[in-house]
Tab-separated table of C-alpha atoms and ligand atoms in Angstrom:
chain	number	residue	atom	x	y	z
A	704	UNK	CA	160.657	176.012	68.995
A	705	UNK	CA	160.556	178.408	65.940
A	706	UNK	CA	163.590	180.277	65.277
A	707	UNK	CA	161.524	183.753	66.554
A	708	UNK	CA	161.557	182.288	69.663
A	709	UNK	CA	164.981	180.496	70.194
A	710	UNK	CA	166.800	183.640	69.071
A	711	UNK	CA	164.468	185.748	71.499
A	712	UNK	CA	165.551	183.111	74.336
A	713	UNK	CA	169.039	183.496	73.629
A	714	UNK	CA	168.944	187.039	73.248
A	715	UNK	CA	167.244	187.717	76.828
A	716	UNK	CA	169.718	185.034	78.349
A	717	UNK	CA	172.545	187.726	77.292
A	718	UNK	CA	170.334	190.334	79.069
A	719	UNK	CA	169.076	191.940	76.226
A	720	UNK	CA	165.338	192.746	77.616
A	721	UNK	CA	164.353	195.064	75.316
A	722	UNK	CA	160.681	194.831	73.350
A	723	UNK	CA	161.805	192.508	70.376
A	724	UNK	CA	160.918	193.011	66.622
A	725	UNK	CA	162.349	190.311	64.792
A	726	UNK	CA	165.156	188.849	62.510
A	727	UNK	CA	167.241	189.148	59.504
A	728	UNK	CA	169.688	186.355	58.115
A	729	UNK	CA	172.687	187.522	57.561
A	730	UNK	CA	173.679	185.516	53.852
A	731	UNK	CA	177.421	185.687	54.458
A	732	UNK	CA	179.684	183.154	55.989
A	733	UNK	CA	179.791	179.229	55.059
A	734	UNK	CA	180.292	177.554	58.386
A	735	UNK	CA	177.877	179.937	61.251
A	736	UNK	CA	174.926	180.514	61.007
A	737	UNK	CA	174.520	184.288	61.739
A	738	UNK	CA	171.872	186.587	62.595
A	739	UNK	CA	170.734	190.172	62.623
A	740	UNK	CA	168.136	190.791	65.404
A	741	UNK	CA	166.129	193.756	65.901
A	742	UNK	CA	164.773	195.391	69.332
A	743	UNK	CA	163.186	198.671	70.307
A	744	UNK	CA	164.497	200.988	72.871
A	745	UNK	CA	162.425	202.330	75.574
A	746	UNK	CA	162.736	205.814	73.744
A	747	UNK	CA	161.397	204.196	70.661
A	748	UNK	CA	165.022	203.712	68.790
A	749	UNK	CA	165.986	200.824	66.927
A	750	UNK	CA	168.973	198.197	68.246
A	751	UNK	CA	170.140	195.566	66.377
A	752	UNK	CA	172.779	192.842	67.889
A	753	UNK	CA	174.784	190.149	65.850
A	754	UNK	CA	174.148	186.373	66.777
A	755	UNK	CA	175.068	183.533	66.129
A	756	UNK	CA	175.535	179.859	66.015
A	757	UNK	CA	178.661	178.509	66.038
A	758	UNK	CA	179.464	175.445	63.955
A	759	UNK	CA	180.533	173.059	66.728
A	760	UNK	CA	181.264	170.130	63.544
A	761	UNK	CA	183.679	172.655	61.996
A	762	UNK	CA	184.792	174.199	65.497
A	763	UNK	CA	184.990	171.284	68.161
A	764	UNK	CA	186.353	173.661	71.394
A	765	UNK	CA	183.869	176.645	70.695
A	766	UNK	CA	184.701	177.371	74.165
A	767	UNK	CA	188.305	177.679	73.728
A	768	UNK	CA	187.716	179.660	70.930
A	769	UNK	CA	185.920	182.393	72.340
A	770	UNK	CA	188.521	181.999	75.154
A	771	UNK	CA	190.894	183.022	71.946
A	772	UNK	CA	188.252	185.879	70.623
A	773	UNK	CA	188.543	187.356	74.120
A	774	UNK	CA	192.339	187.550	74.511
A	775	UNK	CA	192.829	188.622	70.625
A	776	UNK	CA	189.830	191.368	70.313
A	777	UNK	CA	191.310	193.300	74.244
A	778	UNK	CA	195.182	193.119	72.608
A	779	UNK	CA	193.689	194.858	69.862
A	780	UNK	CA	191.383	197.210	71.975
A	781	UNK	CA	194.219	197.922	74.625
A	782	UNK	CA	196.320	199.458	71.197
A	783	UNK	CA	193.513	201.217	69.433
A	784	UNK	CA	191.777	203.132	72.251
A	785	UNK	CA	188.522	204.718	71.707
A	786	UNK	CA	188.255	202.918	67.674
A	787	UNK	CA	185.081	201.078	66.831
A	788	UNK	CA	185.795	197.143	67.958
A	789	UNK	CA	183.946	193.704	67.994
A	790	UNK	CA	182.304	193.393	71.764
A	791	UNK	CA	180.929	189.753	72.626
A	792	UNK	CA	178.455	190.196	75.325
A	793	UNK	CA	178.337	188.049	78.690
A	794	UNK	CA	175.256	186.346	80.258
A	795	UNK	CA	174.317	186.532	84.203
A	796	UNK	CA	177.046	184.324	84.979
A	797	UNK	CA	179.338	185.812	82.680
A	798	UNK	CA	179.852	183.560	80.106
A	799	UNK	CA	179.992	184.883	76.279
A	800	UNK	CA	178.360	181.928	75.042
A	801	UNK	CA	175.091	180.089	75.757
A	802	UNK	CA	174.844	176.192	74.943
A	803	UNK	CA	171.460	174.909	74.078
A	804	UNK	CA	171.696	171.093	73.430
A	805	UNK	CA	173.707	171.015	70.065
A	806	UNK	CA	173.646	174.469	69.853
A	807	UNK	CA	176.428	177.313	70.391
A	808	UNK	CA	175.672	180.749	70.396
A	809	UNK	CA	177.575	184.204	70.802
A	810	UNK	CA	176.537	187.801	70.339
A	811	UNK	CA	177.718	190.566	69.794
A	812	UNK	CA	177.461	194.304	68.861
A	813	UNK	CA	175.662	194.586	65.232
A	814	UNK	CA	177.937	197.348	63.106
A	815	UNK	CA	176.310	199.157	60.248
A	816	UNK	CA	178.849	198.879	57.678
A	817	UNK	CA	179.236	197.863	54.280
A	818	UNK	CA	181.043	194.676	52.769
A	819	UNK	CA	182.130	193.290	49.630
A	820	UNK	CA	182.051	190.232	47.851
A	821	UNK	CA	183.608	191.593	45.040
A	822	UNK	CA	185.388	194.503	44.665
A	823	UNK	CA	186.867	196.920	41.603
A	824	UNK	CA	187.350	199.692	43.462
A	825	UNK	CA	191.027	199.859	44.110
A	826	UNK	CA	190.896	202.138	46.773
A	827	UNK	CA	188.504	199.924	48.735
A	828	UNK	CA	191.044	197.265	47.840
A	829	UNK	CA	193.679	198.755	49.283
A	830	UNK	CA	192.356	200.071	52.482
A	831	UNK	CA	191.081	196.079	52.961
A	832	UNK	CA	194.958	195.314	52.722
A	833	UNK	CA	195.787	197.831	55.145
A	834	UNK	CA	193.332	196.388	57.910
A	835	UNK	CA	194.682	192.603	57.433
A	836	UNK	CA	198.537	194.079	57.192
A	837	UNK	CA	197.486	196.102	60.370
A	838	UNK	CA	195.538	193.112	62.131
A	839	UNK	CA	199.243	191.003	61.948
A	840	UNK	CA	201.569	194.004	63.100
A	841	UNK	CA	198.726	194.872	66.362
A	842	UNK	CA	199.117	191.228	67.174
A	843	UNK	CA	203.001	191.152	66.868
A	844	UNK	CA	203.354	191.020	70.219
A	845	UNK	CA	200.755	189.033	71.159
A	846	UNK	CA	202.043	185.737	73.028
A	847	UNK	CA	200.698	182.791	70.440
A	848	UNK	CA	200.962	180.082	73.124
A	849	UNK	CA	198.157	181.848	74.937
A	850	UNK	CA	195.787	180.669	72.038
A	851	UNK	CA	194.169	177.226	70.914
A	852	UNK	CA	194.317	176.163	67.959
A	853	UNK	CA	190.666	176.356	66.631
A	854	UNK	CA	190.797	173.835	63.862
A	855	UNK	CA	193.657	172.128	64.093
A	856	UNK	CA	196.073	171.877	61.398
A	857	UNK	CA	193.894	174.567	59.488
A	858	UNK	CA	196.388	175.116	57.304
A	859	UNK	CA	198.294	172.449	57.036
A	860	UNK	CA	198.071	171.635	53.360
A	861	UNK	CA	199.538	168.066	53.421
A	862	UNK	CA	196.920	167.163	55.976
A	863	UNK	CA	194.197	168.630	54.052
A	864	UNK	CA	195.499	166.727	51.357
A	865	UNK	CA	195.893	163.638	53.305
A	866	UNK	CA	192.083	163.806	54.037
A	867	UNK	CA	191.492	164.244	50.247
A	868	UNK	CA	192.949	161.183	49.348
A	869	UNK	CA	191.173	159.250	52.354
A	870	UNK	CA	187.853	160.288	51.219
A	871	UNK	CA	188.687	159.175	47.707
A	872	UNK	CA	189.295	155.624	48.856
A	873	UNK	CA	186.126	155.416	51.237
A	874	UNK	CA	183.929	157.543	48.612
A	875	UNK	CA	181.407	157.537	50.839
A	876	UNK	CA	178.775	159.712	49.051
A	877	UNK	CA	179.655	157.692	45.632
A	878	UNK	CA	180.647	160.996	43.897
A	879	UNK	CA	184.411	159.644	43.538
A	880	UNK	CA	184.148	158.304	39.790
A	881	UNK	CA	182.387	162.186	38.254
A	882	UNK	CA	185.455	164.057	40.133
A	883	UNK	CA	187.888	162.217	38.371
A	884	UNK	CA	189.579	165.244	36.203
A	885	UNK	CA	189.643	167.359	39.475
A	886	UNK	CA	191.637	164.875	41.104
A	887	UNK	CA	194.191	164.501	38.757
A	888	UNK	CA	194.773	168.229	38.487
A	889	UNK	CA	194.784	168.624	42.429
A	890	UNK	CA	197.655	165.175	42.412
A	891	UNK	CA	199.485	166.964	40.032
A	892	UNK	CA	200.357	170.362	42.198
A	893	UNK	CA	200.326	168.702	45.183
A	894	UNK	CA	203.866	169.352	45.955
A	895	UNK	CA	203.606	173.038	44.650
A	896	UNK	CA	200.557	173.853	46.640
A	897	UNK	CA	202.119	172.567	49.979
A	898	UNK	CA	205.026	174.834	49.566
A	899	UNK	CA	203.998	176.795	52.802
A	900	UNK	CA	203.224	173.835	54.958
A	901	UNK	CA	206.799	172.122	54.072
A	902	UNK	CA	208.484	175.637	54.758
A	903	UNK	CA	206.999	176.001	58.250
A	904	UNK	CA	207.549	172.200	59.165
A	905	UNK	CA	211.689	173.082	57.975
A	906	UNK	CA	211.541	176.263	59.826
A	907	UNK	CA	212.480	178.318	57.049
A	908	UNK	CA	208.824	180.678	57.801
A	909	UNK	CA	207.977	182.466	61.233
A	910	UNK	CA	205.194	181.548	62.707
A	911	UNK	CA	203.221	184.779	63.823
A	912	UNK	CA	199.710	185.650	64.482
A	913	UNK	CA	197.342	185.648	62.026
A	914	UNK	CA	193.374	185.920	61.520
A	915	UNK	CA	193.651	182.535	58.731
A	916	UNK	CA	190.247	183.635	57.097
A	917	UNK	CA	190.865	187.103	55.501
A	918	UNK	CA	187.714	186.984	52.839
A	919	UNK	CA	187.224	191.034	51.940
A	920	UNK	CA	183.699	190.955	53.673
A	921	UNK	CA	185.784	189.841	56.960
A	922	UNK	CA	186.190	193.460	56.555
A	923	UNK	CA	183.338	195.950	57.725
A	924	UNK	CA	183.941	199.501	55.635
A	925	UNK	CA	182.440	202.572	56.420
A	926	UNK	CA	179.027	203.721	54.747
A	927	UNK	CA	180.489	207.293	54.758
A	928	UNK	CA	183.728	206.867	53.432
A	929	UNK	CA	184.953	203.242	52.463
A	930	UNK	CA	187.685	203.630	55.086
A	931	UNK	CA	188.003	199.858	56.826
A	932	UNK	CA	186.243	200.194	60.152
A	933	UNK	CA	186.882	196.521	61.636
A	934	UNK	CA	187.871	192.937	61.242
A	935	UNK	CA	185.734	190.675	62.061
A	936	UNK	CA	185.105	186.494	61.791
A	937	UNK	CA	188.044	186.019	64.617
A	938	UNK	CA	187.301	181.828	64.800
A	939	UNK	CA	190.752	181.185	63.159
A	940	UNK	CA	192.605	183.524	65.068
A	941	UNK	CA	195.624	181.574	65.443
A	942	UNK	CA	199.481	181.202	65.212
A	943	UNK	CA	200.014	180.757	61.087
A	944	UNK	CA	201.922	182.334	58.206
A	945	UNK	CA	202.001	185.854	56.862
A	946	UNK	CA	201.294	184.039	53.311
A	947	UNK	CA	198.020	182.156	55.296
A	948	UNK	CA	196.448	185.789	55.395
A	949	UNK	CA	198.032	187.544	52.189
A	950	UNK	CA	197.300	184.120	49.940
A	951	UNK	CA	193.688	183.690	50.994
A	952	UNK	CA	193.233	187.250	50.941
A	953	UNK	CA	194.111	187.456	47.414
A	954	UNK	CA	192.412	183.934	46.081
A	955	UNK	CA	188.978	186.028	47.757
A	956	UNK	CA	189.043	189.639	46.752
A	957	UNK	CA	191.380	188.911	43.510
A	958	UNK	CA	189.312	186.704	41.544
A	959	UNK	CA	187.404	188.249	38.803
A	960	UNK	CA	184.193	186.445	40.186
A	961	UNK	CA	183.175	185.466	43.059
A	962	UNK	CA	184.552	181.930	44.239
A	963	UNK	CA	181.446	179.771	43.838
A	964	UNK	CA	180.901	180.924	40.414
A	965	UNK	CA	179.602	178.468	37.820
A	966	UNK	CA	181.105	179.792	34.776
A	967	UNK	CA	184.970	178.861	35.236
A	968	UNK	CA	186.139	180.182	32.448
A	969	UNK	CA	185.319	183.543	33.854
A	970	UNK	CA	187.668	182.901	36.700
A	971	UNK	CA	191.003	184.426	37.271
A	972	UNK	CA	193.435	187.078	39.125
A	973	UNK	CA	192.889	190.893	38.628
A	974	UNK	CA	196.502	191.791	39.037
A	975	UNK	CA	195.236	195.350	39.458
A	976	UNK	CA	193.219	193.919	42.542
A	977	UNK	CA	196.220	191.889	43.456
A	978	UNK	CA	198.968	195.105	43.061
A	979	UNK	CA	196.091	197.240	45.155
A	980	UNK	CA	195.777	194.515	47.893
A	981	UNK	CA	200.020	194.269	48.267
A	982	UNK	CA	200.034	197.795	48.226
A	983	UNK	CA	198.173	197.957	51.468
A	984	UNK	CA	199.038	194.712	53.198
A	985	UNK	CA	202.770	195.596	52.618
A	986	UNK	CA	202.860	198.800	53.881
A	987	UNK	CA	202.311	197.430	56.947
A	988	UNK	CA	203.962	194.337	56.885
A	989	UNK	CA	206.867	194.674	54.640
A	990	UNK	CA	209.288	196.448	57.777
A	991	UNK	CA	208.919	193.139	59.400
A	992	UNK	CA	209.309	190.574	56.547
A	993	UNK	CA	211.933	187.821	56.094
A	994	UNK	CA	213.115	187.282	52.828
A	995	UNK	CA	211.539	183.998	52.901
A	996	UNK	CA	207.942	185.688	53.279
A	997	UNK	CA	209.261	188.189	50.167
A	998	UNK	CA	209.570	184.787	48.045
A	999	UNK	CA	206.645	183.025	48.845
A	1000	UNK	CA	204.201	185.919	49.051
A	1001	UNK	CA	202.979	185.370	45.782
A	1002	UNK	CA	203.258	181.774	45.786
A	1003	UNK	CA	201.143	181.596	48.863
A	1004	UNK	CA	198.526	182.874	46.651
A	1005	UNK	CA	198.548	179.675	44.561
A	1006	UNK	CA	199.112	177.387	47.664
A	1007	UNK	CA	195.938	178.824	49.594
A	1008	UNK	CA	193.417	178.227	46.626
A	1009	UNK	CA	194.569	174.618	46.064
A	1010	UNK	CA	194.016	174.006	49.449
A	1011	UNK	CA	190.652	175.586	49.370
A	1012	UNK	CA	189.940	173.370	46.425
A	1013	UNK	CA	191.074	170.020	48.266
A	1014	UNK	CA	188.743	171.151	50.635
A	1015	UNK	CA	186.114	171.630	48.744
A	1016	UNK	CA	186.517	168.390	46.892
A	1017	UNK	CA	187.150	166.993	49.961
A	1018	UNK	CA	183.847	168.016	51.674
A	1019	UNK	CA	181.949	167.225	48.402
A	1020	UNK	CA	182.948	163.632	48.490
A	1021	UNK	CA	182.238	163.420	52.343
A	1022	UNK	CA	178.534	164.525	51.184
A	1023	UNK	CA	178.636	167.724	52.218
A	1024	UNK	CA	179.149	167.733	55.752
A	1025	UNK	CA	181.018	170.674	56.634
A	1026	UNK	CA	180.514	173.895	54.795
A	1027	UNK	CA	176.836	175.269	54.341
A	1028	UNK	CA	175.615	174.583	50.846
A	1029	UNK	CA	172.824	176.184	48.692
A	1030	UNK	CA	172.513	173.242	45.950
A	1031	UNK	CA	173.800	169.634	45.804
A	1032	UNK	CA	176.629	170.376	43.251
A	1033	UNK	CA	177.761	173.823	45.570
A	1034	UNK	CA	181.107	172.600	47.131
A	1035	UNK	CA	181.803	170.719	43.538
A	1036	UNK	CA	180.956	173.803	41.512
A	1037	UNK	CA	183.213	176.178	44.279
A	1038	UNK	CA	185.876	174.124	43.395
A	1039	UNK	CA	185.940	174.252	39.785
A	1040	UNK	CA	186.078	177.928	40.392
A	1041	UNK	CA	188.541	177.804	42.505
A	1042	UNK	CA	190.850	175.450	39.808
A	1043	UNK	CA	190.597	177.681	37.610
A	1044	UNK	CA	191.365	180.355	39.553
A	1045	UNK	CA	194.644	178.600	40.922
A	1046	UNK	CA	195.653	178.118	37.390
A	1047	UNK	CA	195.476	181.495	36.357
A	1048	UNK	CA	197.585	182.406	39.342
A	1049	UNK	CA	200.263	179.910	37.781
A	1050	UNK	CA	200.440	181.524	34.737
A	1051	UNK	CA	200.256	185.049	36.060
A	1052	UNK	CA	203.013	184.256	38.897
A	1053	UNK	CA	206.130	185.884	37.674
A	1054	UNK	CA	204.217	189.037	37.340
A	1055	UNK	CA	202.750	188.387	40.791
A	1056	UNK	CA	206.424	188.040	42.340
A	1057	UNK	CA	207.686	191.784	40.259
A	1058	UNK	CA	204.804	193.210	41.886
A	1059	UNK	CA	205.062	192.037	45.713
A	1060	UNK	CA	208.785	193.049	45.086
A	1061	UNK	CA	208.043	196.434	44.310
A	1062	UNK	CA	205.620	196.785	46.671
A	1063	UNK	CA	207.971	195.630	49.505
A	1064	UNK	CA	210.756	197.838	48.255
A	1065	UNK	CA	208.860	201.073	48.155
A	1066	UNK	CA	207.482	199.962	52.219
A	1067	UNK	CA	211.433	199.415	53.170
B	2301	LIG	C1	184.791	179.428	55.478
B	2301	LIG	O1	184.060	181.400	58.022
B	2301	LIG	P1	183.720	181.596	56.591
B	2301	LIG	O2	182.431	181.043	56.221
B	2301	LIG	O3	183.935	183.019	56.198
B	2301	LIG	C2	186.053	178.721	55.952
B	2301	LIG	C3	187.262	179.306	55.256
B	2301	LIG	C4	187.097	179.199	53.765
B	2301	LIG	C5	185.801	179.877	53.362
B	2301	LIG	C6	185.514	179.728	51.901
B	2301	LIG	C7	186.395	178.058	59.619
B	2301	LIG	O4	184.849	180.782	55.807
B	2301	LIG	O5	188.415	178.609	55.640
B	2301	LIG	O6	188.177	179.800	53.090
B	2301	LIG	O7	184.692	179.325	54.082
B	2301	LIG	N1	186.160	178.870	57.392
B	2301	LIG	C8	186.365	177.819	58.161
B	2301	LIG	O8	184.456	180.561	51.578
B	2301	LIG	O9	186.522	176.690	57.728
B	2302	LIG	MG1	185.462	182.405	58.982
């Protein structure tokens, strides 16, 4: 069955049964597969609706993650009343998922918006910060044991690690003995970049609710005004660490380039991006903070790329089985980027830590 058809299928099976037009992939996201397809109304009026196919390799309880998706997006609803929010639609028997053999899909409403990949424009910066900062305090009083953990151990940066240096010894794809100098870098921070996951195992970090995947085009910004309109990609959605969301956050939207870019030398933090990003996410989160979170903030920033680069590395080595790849040398390249990214952020750090200060003392 051609792609037309199957996403036609699925479509009508969430009782969409209007006259369809087509498809668009949607080129963002490195684990779904997502979609953009088109309908007419009756009056003539375009519809479009957002689905797509969950990565059941990468996401092995897709049902107990939209479980998650559906507790998480009516918290948020129930506080923002009448605001644009993500809707998953239900089939006849009121399921919001259909399973087709190997195949998971979802759908929901499609939101014209803009997103970023990379962004100079401060303001757009910091409104991005405000939505994450704001995504953490709506969920404050969320109860975490209600979710599943989607990927277990997500963040867990020893594990990740662990799994680094397993693949190494099987080296199944045979790419082992050309990633030597990555390696060695990645061995020698390993301590530094598991600072988080060491914290939360001593209980020295709360554990709160956070979205664990807070890339800038997880945020959809209005056409009109560049005000943040939503957050969406809500598969991690799980009890973590305020540094989880601010680190990633700023190893995404902070780099000069965008984090699968080939020339590495290019790489690095825009501590203007970075001040704009604290800026927002602080002056939401900062009331709540622990002086612990104060401390790390900045460190987390460092600790979330090197994890992102042991993944990377990690998948490369595997052969490429888990994130979506547009060349043979994509996950090796990404991490390059993202080493040289994560060393930048060492050198830049004790300017990183003045800023988050400042930040958090003008939000106090
Ligand atoms: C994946 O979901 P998506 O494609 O936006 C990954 C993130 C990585 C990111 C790197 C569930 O994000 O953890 O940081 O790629 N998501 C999952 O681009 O593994
Ligand atoms: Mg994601």
């Amino acid at each position: 069955m051609d792609l037309n058809e199957k996403l036609l299928q699925v479509c009508r099976l969430f009782r969409i049964d209007y006259e369809y037009l087509g498809y668009e992939t949607i080129q963002m996201g490195n684990v779904n597969r997502t979609y953009k397809v088109n309908f007419r109304l009756p009056d003539g009026k375009p519809k479009s609706f957002l689905v797509q196919d969950v990565n059941t390799y990468a996401f092995r309880n897709p049902v107990g993650l939209m479980d998650n998706i559906d507790k998480v997006t009516e918290h948020i609803r129930s506080k923002k009343p009448g605001q644009l929010a993500l809707h998953f639609h239900h089939t006849a028997d009121r399921k919001t998922y259909v399973i087709d053999g190997s195949d998971f899909w979802r759908m929901c409403n499609y939101v014209p918006a803009v997103t970023y990949n990379v962004v100079t424009d401060l303001n757009i910066v910091r409104n991005a910060g405000k939505a994450f900062g704001e995504f953490q305090t709506d969920l404050a009083d969320f109860d975490s044991t209600q979710l599943i953990e989607t990927i277990p151990g997500f963040h867990n940066t020893r594990k990740r690690y662990e799994s680094l240096w397993q693949a190494v010894q099987e080296d199944p794809a045979g790419r082992v003995a050309e990633v030597q100098e990555e390696l060695k870098w990645l061995r020698s921070v390993e301590d530094q970049a598991c600072i988080l996951t060491d914290l939360q195992n001593a209980g020295e970090l709360p554990l709160r609710v956070t979205h664990n995947d807070t890339k800038i085009n997880n945020v959809l910004f209005s056409p009109a005004d560049n005000s943040a309109m939503v957050v969406i990609d809500l598969d991690t959605v799980m009890p973590g660490l305020m540094g989880h969301d601010f680190g990633d956050a700023i190893r995404f939207a902070g780099n000069f380039v965008e984090e699968d870019c080939p020339e590495y030398e290019r790489a690095g933090v825009n501590l203007d991006v970075f001040r704009a990003f604290a800026e927002g996410f602080l002056s939401r989160t900062a009331p709540s903070m622990t002086d612990k979170e104060v401390e790390t903030l900045a460190i987390s920033c460092f600790a979330l790329t090197a994890e992102l680069c042991v993944r990377f590395l990690d998948d490369y080595i595997r052969g490429d089985k888990y994130f979506n790849i547009k060349s043979p040398d994509h996950n090796l390249v990404r991490t390059r980027c993202q080493i040289a990214l994560a060393k930048d952020m060492l050198k830049k750090m004790d300017e990183m830590d003045r800023i988050v200060q400042e930040c958090v003392n003008k939000s106090r």
